Amino acid sequence: MTLTELQALHELPFFALLTRAHAVHERHFPDGKIQLCTLLSIKTGGCSEDCAYCAQSARYKTELESHVLLEREEVMLHARAAKDSGSTRFCMGAAWRGVRGGTARFEQVLDIVRDVAALNLEVCVTLGELGPAEAQQLREAGVTAYNHNLDTSPEHYPNIVTSHTYQDRLRTIRNVQDAGISVCCGGILGISETITDRLRLLEIISNFNPAPESVPINSLMPMPGTPMADNPQVEPLDIVRMIACARIAVPTAKVRLSAGRSRLSDEAQTLCFFAGANSIFYGEKLLTTENPDAANDRALLANLGLLTLEPDTALAAPLADPALPASPVMPEQPAHANGATAACC
Ligand code: SAM
Ligand code: DTB
Ligand code: SF4
C-alpha cells in the first residue's frame, strides 16, 4: 500500500475502519484462531546499541539485571514450560547488535534452536544483525521465523537509534528472506513518532516481497533510565487503529498485539482482536517486562469464544511474488516532511 492509501484508511471513522479490517481478517483467517507465543530473553542487557526505548542498552543506567547467554538446559526448562502452558511458538531474544558465524555463542544458539525445534514448538529468534551465512545456518537448525523490527519510519529512526541504520535493518531482513526463513517485522508506538511515521512503517512492511509472516505491534513499556522513560502512554484506541491498518496493509500476516498489552483493559484488547490481531505474547514475562497473567488471557479468550492456533513447525516462509521486485529495498524519500530527513536512505 502507499502512504496516501494508508492515510486515507487511518482517517476513516473508527467503526468504518474496524469494519473493513475485520472483513479482511475474516477473509484471510476464517477460523479466527489466536496464536500464543512465549518469549524468553536468552541474553539480557549490556547491548552495544543505543535504541532510546530499550533498557538493555549498555548506554543507559537502568535497573535491569544483565546475564550472559543462558545454558541450553535452562532454556529448555522454559521451552518445555511454554509448551505445557499451551504456547505454540517459543521466541528467544538476545541483546546483541548481531551475531557472527563461527563464534562459540552463535554455535550455542544453533544448539538451542535445534533442541527447542525438537519439542515440536515453532522457534523464533531475534538476535540482531545477520549475514546470509548465519541466516542459512539458523534455517538449517530449524528456525521458523526471525524477528527483526523496523520499529518506525526511516525518517524517525535516526532520532531513536544512531548506532545502526534503517538500511542495516533492511539488509538483515533481506538476508533472512533469502535464506527462506519467515520474517517477523513490526514496530513500536509511543516513541515520540507521528501518525505519519506509523503509517510509513506500514507502507514499507506492506511492500515486502515476500510478505512478512508476522507483524508485531508493540507499545512502549517506558523503562526508567532510558531517554523515553517519561513518554506518555499510547492511547488504547490509537493502538486499535494501528492494528486495523496493519491488518488491511498486510492481510496474510499474523498481527501480533505485543509489548504494552499489560496496560490495556480486556475491552481494549477485545477491540484489537476484532480489528485483526491474531497473535499475542503469552506468559508472565516479555523479555524483561511484565505481560498479562496467563490465566487472565485464557479467561479472556474463552469469554470471547476465540480458539488458539496449533503449532506448525513445517510452516513454509511466504513466497515472493515473481511479478514484483524482491524487497525490502531502501524506501524512497517520502512526499511528506515530518521534521527529520531520511539520513539513512
Ligand atoms: N536486539 C535485537 C533487536 O534489536 O532486534 C532483539 C531484541 S529487541 C528487545 C526486539 C524488539 O523489542 C525491538 O525491536 C522493539 O521493537 C521491542 N522493544 C524493546 N524494548 C521495548 C520497550 N521498552 N517497549 C516496547 N517494545 C520494546
Ligand atoms: C517484538 O516485536 N516484541 C518482543 C519481541 N518482538 C522480541 C519484545 C518486546 C520487548 C518489550 C520490552 C521488554 O520486555 O524488555
Ligand atoms: Fe540492543 Fe535490540 Fe535493545 Fe536495540 S532493541 S538496545 S539492539 S537489545
GROMACS .gro file of C-alpha atoms and ligand atoms in nm:
model
  395
    1MET     CA    1   0.000   0.000   0.000
    2THR     CA    2   0.107   0.359  -0.042
    3LEU     CA    3   0.134   0.618   0.232
    4THR     CA    4  -0.159   0.807   0.079
    5GLU     CA    5  -0.378   0.496   0.085
    6LEU     CA    6  -0.280   0.426   0.445
    7GLN     CA    7  -0.353   0.784   0.546
    8ALA     CA    8  -0.699   0.759   0.392
    9LEU     CA    9  -0.760   0.438   0.587
   10HIS     CA   10  -0.635   0.582   0.913
   11GLU     CA   11  -0.862   0.883   0.876
   12LEU     CA   12  -1.176   0.672   0.834
   13PRO     CA   13  -1.434   0.694   1.111
   14PHE     CA   14  -1.334   0.441   1.377
   15PHE     CA   15  -1.615   0.193   1.310
   16ALA     CA   16  -1.568   0.212   0.932
   17LEU     CA   17  -1.200   0.127   0.975
   18LEU     CA   18  -1.276  -0.158   1.213
   19THR     CA   19  -1.545  -0.300   0.988
   20ARG     CA   20  -1.308  -0.306   0.691
   21ALA     CA   21  -1.025  -0.455   0.892
   22HIS     CA   22  -1.249  -0.724   1.038
   23ALA     CA   23  -1.374  -0.820   0.691
   24VAL     CA   24  -1.012  -0.858   0.570
   25HIS     CA   25  -0.935  -1.062   0.880
   26GLU     CA   26  -1.229  -1.298   0.827
   27ARG     CA   27  -1.134  -1.347   0.463
   28HIS     CA   28  -0.773  -1.440   0.537
   29PHE     CA   29  -0.814  -1.610   0.876
   30PRO     CA   30  -1.162  -1.765   0.865
   31ASP     CA   31  -1.109  -1.974   1.180
   32GLY     CA   32  -1.018  -1.660   1.378
   33LYS     CA   33  -0.767  -1.851   1.592
   34ILE     CA   34  -0.519  -1.672   1.816
   35GLN     CA   35  -0.152  -1.771   1.818
   36LEU     CA   36   0.013  -1.796   2.161
   37CYS     CA   37   0.386  -1.716   2.166
   38THR     CA   38   0.614  -1.723   2.468
   39LEU     CA   39   0.920  -1.502   2.496
   40LEU     CA   40   1.248  -1.569   2.671
   41SER     CA   41   1.544  -1.336   2.695
   42ILE     CA   42   1.837  -1.574   2.646
   43LYS     CA   43   2.094  -1.295   2.683
   44THR     CA   44   1.993  -0.984   2.874
   45GLY     CA   45   2.138  -0.634   2.886
   46GLY     CA   46   2.481  -0.497   2.804
   47CYS     CA   47   2.387  -0.428   2.440
   48SER     CA   48   2.622  -0.204   2.242
   49GLU     CA   49   2.331  -0.032   2.062
   50ASP     CA   50   2.162   0.290   2.171
   51CYS     CA   51   1.792   0.228   2.093
   52ALA     CA   52   1.630   0.501   2.301
   53TYR     CA   53   1.340   0.286   2.422
   54CYS     CA   54   1.545  -0.012   2.534
   55ALA     CA   55   1.655  -0.092   2.890
   56GLN     CA   56   1.900  -0.348   2.753
   57SER     CA   57   2.127  -0.086   2.601
   58ALA     CA   58   2.457  -0.053   2.789
   59ARG     CA   59   2.443   0.323   2.721
   60TYR     CA   60   2.173   0.388   2.981
   61LYS     CA   61   2.179   0.345   3.355
   62THR     CA   62   1.878   0.118   3.405
   63GLU     CA   63   1.765  -0.112   3.683
   64LEU     CA   64   1.797  -0.416   3.462
   65GLU     CA   65   1.981  -0.728   3.577
   66SER     CA   66   2.203  -0.842   3.292
   67HIS     CA   67   2.301  -1.201   3.220
   68VAL     CA   68   2.518  -1.376   2.964
   69LEU     CA   69   2.379  -1.632   2.719
   70LEU     CA   70   2.175  -1.889   2.913
   71GLU     CA   71   2.282  -2.252   2.916
   72ARG     CA   72   2.088  -2.483   2.688
   73GLU     CA   73   1.931  -2.678   2.978
   74GLU     CA   74   1.795  -2.362   3.135
   75VAL     CA   75   1.642  -2.251   2.806
   76MET     CA   76   1.488  -2.595   2.765
   77LEU     CA   77   1.319  -2.571   3.105
   78HIS     CA   78   1.146  -2.253   2.987
   79ALA     CA   79   1.063  -2.401   2.645
   80ARG     CA   80   0.903  -2.711   2.799
   81ALA     CA   81   0.705  -2.493   3.041
   82ALA     CA   82   0.587  -2.278   2.748
   83LYS     CA   83   0.474  -2.586   2.558
   84ASP     CA   84   0.295  -2.725   2.866
   85SER     CA   85   0.112  -2.392   2.907
   86GLY     CA   86  -0.033  -2.422   2.555
   87SER     CA   87   0.206  -2.187   2.377
   88THR     CA   88   0.297  -2.296   2.026
   89ARG     CA   89   0.581  -2.058   1.938
   90PHE     CA   90   0.888  -2.003   2.152
   91CYS     CA   91   1.065  -1.673   2.080
   92MET     CA   92   1.417  -1.619   2.207
   93GLY     CA   93   1.568  -1.271   2.222
   94ALA     CA   94   1.928  -1.170   2.270
   95ALA     CA   95   2.055  -0.820   2.345
   96TRP     CA   96   2.318  -0.818   2.075
   97ARG     CA   97   2.394  -0.588   1.785
   98GLY     CA   98   2.414  -0.907   1.583
   99VAL     CA   99   2.575  -1.249   1.553
  100ARG     CA  100   2.871  -1.384   1.358
  101GLY     CA  101   2.911  -1.740   1.228
  102GLY     CA  102   3.192  -1.947   1.376
  103THR     CA  103   3.172  -1.787   1.720
  104ALA     CA  104   3.107  -2.000   2.028
  105ARG     CA  105   2.796  -1.802   2.115
  106PHE     CA  106   2.638  -1.849   1.773
  107GLU     CA  107   2.711  -2.224   1.786
  108GLN     CA  108   2.544  -2.230   2.128
  109VAL     CA  109   2.237  -2.054   1.986
  110LEU     CA  110   2.221  -2.306   1.700
  111ASP     CA  111   2.228  -2.593   1.952
  112ILE     CA  112   1.948  -2.429   2.150
  113VAL     CA  113   1.738  -2.379   1.833
  114ARG     CA  114   1.779  -2.749   1.737
  115ASP     CA  115   1.665  -2.865   2.082
  116VAL     CA  116   1.366  -2.630   2.102
  117ALA     CA  117   1.257  -2.728   1.750
  118ALA     CA  118   1.267  -3.094   1.857
  119LEU     CA  119   0.992  -3.016   2.112
  120ASN     CA  120   0.750  -2.956   1.822
  121LEU     CA  121   0.740  -2.586   1.902
  122GLU     CA  122   0.773  -2.316   1.639
  123VAL     CA  123   1.103  -2.141   1.702
  124CYS     CA  124   1.152  -1.767   1.658
  125VAL     CA  125   1.476  -1.586   1.736
  126THR     CA  126   1.574  -1.222   1.746
  127LEU     CA  127   1.949  -1.183   1.764
  128GLY     CA  128   2.009  -0.853   1.583
  129GLU     CA  129   2.201  -0.828   1.254
  130LEU     CA  130   2.256  -1.142   1.047
  131GLY     CA  131   2.461  -1.209   0.736
  132PRO     CA  132   2.348  -1.452   0.464
  133ALA     CA  133   2.554  -1.742   0.602
  134GLU     CA  134   2.422  -1.702   0.957
  135ALA     CA  135   2.065  -1.684   0.826
  136GLN     CA  136   2.120  -2.009   0.634
  137GLN     CA  137   2.261  -2.181   0.943
  138LEU     CA  138   1.962  -2.071   1.151
  139ARG     CA  139   1.728  -2.211   0.890
  140GLU     CA  140   1.910  -2.544   0.888
  141ALA     CA  141   1.894  -2.555   1.268
  142GLY     CA  142   1.513  -2.531   1.249
  143VAL     CA  143   1.419  -2.167   1.296
  144THR     CA  144   1.056  -2.098   1.197
  145ALA     CA  145   1.076  -1.718   1.194
  146TYR     CA  146   1.324  -1.437   1.253
  147ASN     CA  147   1.210  -1.122   1.435
  148HIS     CA  148   1.377  -0.802   1.324
  149ASN     CA  149   1.169  -0.488   1.373
  150LEU     CA  150   1.199  -0.168   1.175
  151ASP     CA  151   1.023  -0.004   1.471
  152THR     CA  152   0.921   0.322   1.297
  153SER     CA  153   0.966   0.522   0.975
  154PRO     CA  154   1.310   0.566   0.815
  155GLU     CA  155   1.269   0.940   0.881
  156HIS     CA  156   1.219   0.898   1.258
  157TYR     CA  157   1.464   0.609   1.303
  158PRO     CA  158   1.776   0.827   1.341
  159ASN     CA  159   1.603   1.008   1.629
  160ILE     CA  160   1.569   0.674   1.807
  161VAL     CA  161   1.887   0.486   1.717
  162THR     CA  162   2.223   0.617   1.600
  163SER     CA  163   2.442   0.307   1.639
  164HIS     CA  164   2.296   0.133   1.334
  165THR     CA  165   2.080   0.241   1.041
  166TYR     CA  166   1.747   0.155   0.886
  167GLN     CA  167   1.946   0.026   0.591
  168ASP     CA  168   2.128  -0.218   0.824
  169ARG     CA  169   1.790  -0.347   0.945
  170LEU     CA  170   1.661  -0.385   0.588
  171ARG     CA  171   1.976  -0.574   0.487
  172THR     CA  172   1.925  -0.830   0.763
  173ILE     CA  173   1.562  -0.873   0.663
  174ARG     CA  174   1.672  -0.940   0.306
  175ASN     CA  175   1.925  -1.199   0.426
  176VAL     CA  176   1.655  -1.372   0.628
  177GLN     CA  177   1.419  -1.377   0.329
  178ASP     CA  178   1.694  -1.509   0.100
  179ALA     CA  179   1.756  -1.796   0.340
  180GLY     CA  180   1.386  -1.890   0.311
  181ILE     CA  181   1.303  -1.800   0.671
  182SER     CA  182   0.976  -1.628   0.760
  183VAL     CA  183   1.019  -1.268   0.860
  184CYS     CA  184   0.856  -1.121   1.170
  185CYS     CA  185   0.883  -0.744   1.142
  186GLY     CA  186   0.690  -0.469   1.315
  187GLY     CA  187   0.726  -0.160   1.526
  188ILE     CA  188   0.669   0.031   1.847
  189LEU     CA  189   0.416   0.300   1.920
  190GLY     CA  190   0.486   0.566   2.180
  191ILE     CA  191   0.844   0.652   2.083
  192SER     CA  192   0.766   1.018   2.004
  193GLU     CA  193   0.662   0.932   1.650
  194THR     CA  194   0.392   1.097   1.439
  195ILE     CA  195   0.098   0.916   1.282
  196THR     CA  196   0.282   0.956   0.952
  197ASP     CA  197   0.580   0.767   1.097
  198ARG     CA  198   0.349   0.482   1.196
  199LEU     CA  199   0.194   0.468   0.852
  200ARG     CA  200   0.532   0.493   0.673
  201LEU     CA  201   0.638   0.185   0.869
  202LEU     CA  202   0.328   0.002   0.747
  203GLU     CA  203   0.387   0.127   0.393
  204ILE     CA  204   0.735  -0.025   0.393
  205ILE     CA  205   0.634  -0.352   0.555
  206SER     CA  206   0.332  -0.390   0.327
  207ASN     CA  207   0.564  -0.374   0.027
  208PHE     CA  208   0.796  -0.652   0.144
  209ASN     CA  209   0.826  -0.921  -0.121
  210PRO     CA  210   0.788  -1.187   0.014
  211ALA     CA  211   0.538  -1.057   0.268
  212PRO     CA  212   0.626  -1.089   0.636
  213GLU     CA  213   0.480  -1.386   0.818
  214SER     CA  214   0.402  -1.173   1.122
  215VAL     CA  215   0.385  -0.808   1.223
  216PRO     CA  216   0.429  -0.732   1.593
  217ILE     CA  217   0.277  -0.406   1.714
  218ASN     CA  218   0.447  -0.305   2.038
  219SER     CA  219   0.356  -0.011   2.261
  220LEU     CA  220   0.636   0.142   2.459
  221MET     CA  221   0.697  -0.003   2.803
  222PRO     CA  222   0.872   0.305   2.946
  223MET     CA  223   1.194   0.193   3.109
  224PRO     CA  224   1.348   0.401   3.390
  225GLY     CA  225   1.690   0.531   3.292
  226THR     CA  226   1.622   0.533   2.915
  227PRO     CA  227   1.565   0.857   2.723
  228MET     CA  228   1.199   0.754   2.678
  229ALA     CA  229   1.128   0.679   3.042
  230ASP     CA  230   0.873   0.962   3.069
  231ASN     CA  231   0.698   0.921   2.735
  232PRO     CA  232   0.319   0.924   2.773
  233GLN     CA  233   0.120   0.605   2.736
  234VAL     CA  234  -0.021   0.536   2.389
  235GLU     CA  235  -0.399   0.585   2.372
  236PRO     CA  236  -0.561   0.239   2.355
  237LEU     CA  237  -0.785   0.339   2.061
  238ASP     CA  238  -0.473   0.452   1.870
  239ILE     CA  239  -0.334   0.100   1.914
  240VAL     CA  240  -0.662  -0.042   1.780
  241ARG     CA  241  -0.637   0.187   1.475
  242MET     CA  242  -0.280   0.077   1.410
  243ILE     CA  243  -0.377  -0.290   1.438
  244ALA     CA  244  -0.663  -0.234   1.193
  245CYS     CA  245  -0.435  -0.057   0.944
  246ALA     CA  246  -0.175  -0.335   0.979
  247ARG     CA  247  -0.442  -0.599   0.919
  248ILE     CA  248  -0.552  -0.430   0.596
  249ALA     CA  249  -0.198  -0.343   0.481
  250VAL     CA  250  -0.053  -0.691   0.534
  251PRO     CA  251  -0.360  -0.915   0.509
  252THR     CA  252  -0.179  -1.250   0.507
  253ALA     CA  253   0.043  -1.182   0.809
  254LYS     CA  254  -0.034  -1.259   1.169
  255VAL     CA  255  -0.067  -0.929   1.351
  256ARG     CA  256   0.076  -0.965   1.699
  257LEU     CA  257  -0.054  -0.748   1.982
  258SER     CA  258   0.284  -0.733   2.153
  259ALA     CA  259   0.451  -0.527   2.427
  260GLY     CA  260   0.221  -0.299   2.625
  261ARG     CA  261  -0.070  -0.542   2.645
  262SER     CA  262  -0.047  -0.540   3.025
  263ARG     CA  263  -0.154  -0.175   3.015
  264LEU     CA  264  -0.466  -0.249   2.809
  265SER     CA  265  -0.805  -0.338   2.953
  266ASP     CA  266  -0.977  -0.658   2.841
  267GLU     CA  267  -1.214  -0.437   2.643
  268ALA     CA  268  -0.933  -0.261   2.454
  269GLN     CA  269  -0.773  -0.597   2.376
  270THR     CA  270  -1.110  -0.723   2.253
  271LEU     CA  271  -1.123  -0.434   2.006
  272CYS     CA  272  -0.769  -0.522   1.893
  273PHE     CA  273  -0.878  -0.882   1.824
  274PHE     CA  274  -1.181  -0.757   1.632
  275ALA     CA  275  -0.954  -0.524   1.431
  276GLY     CA  276  -0.737  -0.818   1.326
  277ALA     CA  277  -0.482  -0.900   1.595
  278ASN     CA  278  -0.442  -1.277   1.594
  279SER     CA  279  -0.129  -1.340   1.795
  280ILE     CA  280  -0.014  -1.247   2.146
  281PHE     CA  281   0.281  -1.298   2.374
  282TYR     CA  282   0.160  -1.536   2.640
  283GLY     CA  283   0.315  -1.596   2.982
  284GLU     CA  284   0.415  -1.379   3.273
  285LYS     CA  285   0.709  -1.202   3.111
  286LEU     CA  286   0.802  -1.045   2.779
  287LEU     CA  287   1.183  -1.014   2.757
  288THR     CA  288   1.237  -0.812   3.071
  289THR     CA  289   0.898  -0.650   3.139
  290GLU     CA  290   0.561  -0.772   3.258
  291ASN     CA  291   0.292  -0.934   3.050
  292PRO     CA  292  -0.070  -1.011   3.145
  293ASP     CA  293  -0.133  -1.309   3.365
  294ALA     CA  294  -0.178  -1.630   3.158
  295ALA     CA  295  -0.493  -1.728   3.347
  296ASN     CA  296  -0.647  -1.390   3.264
  297ASP     CA  297  -0.558  -1.436   2.897
  298ARG     CA  298  -0.716  -1.781   2.890
  299ALA     CA  299  -1.030  -1.644   3.054
  300LEU     CA  300  -1.049  -1.353   2.809
  301LEU     CA  301  -1.007  -1.574   2.501
  302ALA     CA  302  -1.264  -1.822   2.636
  303ASN     CA  303  -1.508  -1.541   2.708
  304LEU     CA  304  -1.470  -1.416   2.351
  305GLY     CA  305  -1.502  -1.769   2.208
  306LEU     CA  306  -1.159  -1.738   2.045
  307LEU     CA  307  -0.972  -2.065   1.989
  308THR     CA  308  -0.593  -2.091   1.985
  309LEU     CA  309  -0.376  -2.190   1.692
  310GLU     CA  310  -0.192  -2.523   1.676
  311PRO     CA  311   0.187  -2.521   1.615
  312ASP     CA  312   0.303  -2.558   1.254
  313THR     CA  313   0.671  -2.646   1.273
  314ALA     CA  314   0.676  -2.717   0.898
  315LEU     CA  315   0.548  -2.364   0.830
  316ALA     CA  316   0.687  -2.258   0.493
  317ALA     CA  317   0.808  -1.900   0.455
  318PRO     CA  318   0.573  -1.682   0.245
  319LEU     CA  319   0.662  -1.693  -0.125
  320ALA     CA  320   0.777  -1.389  -0.319
  321ASP     CA  321   0.554  -1.254  -0.595
  322PRO     CA  322   0.769  -1.301  -0.909
  323ALA     CA  323   0.589  -1.012  -1.080
  324LEU     CA  324   0.719  -0.766  -0.822
  325PRO     CA  325   1.076  -0.672  -0.731
  326ALA     CA  326   1.233  -0.853  -0.438
  327SER     CA  327   1.224  -0.631  -0.132
  328PRO     CA  328   1.273  -0.473   0.118
  329VAL     CA  329   1.465  -0.212  -0.071
  330MET     CA  330   1.552   0.129   0.059
  331PRO     CA  331   1.231   0.328   0.089
  332GLU     CA  332   1.201   0.632  -0.131
  333GLN     CA  333   1.220   0.981   0.009
  334PRO     CA  334   0.866   1.046   0.131
  335ALA     CA  335   0.647   1.317  -0.012
  336HIS     CA  336   0.574   1.441   0.342
  337ALA     CA  337   0.810   1.620   0.577
  338ASN     CA  338   0.786   1.547   0.947
  339GLY     CA  339   1.097   1.705   1.086
  340ALA     CA  340   1.379   1.460   1.031
  341THR     CA  341   1.540   1.387   0.696
  342ALA     CA  342   1.593   1.033   0.575
  343ALA     CA  343   1.956   1.029   0.681
  344CYS     CA  344   1.997   0.658   0.620
  345CYS     CA  345   1.843   0.648   0.276
  346SAM     N1  346   1.850  -0.690   1.983
  346SAM     C1  347   1.754  -0.741   1.894
  346SAM     C2  348   1.698  -0.636   1.803
  346SAM     O1  349   1.711  -0.520   1.832
  346SAM     O2  350   1.638  -0.673   1.702
  346SAM     C3  351   1.641  -0.817   1.961
  346SAM     C4  352   1.578  -0.769   2.088
  346SAM     S1  353   1.486  -0.618   2.083
  346SAM     C5  354   1.446  -0.609   2.253
  346SAM     C6  355   1.334  -0.658   1.999
  346SAM     C7  356   1.227  -0.553   1.990
  346SAM     O3  357   1.165  -0.534   2.115
  346SAM     C8  358   1.269  -0.415   1.949
  346SAM     O4  359   1.289  -0.401   1.813
  346SAM     C9  360   1.149  -0.332   1.994
  346SAM     O5  361   1.052  -0.327   1.893
  346SAM    C10  362   1.095  -0.411   2.112
  346SAM     N2  363   1.119  -0.341   2.239
  346SAM    C11  364   1.235  -0.329   2.305
  346SAM     N3  365   1.221  -0.256   2.417
  346SAM    C12  366   1.091  -0.221   2.424
  346SAM    C13  367   1.014  -0.144   2.516
  346SAM     N4  368   1.068  -0.088   2.623
  346SAM     N5  369   0.882  -0.129   2.491
  346SAM    C14  370   0.827  -0.186   2.383
  346SAM     N6  371   0.894  -0.259   2.292
  346SAM    C15  372   1.025  -0.276   2.311
  347DTB     C1  373   0.867  -0.786   1.947
  347DTB     O1  374   0.828  -0.718   1.850
  347DTB     N1  375   0.835  -0.762   2.073
  347DTB     C2  376   0.902  -0.854   2.161
  347DTB     C3  377   0.974  -0.950   2.062
  347DTB     N2  378   0.947  -0.890   1.937
  347DTB     C4  379   1.116  -0.980   2.082
  347DTB     C5  380   0.988  -0.785   2.260
  347DTB     C6  381   0.914  -0.685   2.346
  347DTB     C7  382   1.008  -0.632   2.448
  347DTB     C8  383   0.941  -0.545   2.546
  347DTB     C9  384   1.033  -0.493   2.649
  347DTB    C10  385   1.096  -0.595   2.736
  347DTB     O2  386   1.028  -0.689   2.787
  347DTB     O3  387   1.216  -0.585   2.762
  348SF4    FE1  388   2.012  -0.379   2.173
  348SF4    FE2  389   1.791  -0.472   2.049
  348SF4    FE3  390   1.772  -0.322   2.274
  348SF4    FE4  391   1.848  -0.207   2.047
  348SF4     S1  392   1.647  -0.304   2.087
  348SF4     S2  393   1.944  -0.180   2.250
  348SF4     S3  394   1.968  -0.371   1.951
  348SF4     S4  395   1.862  -0.525   2.256
   0.00000   0.00000   0.00000
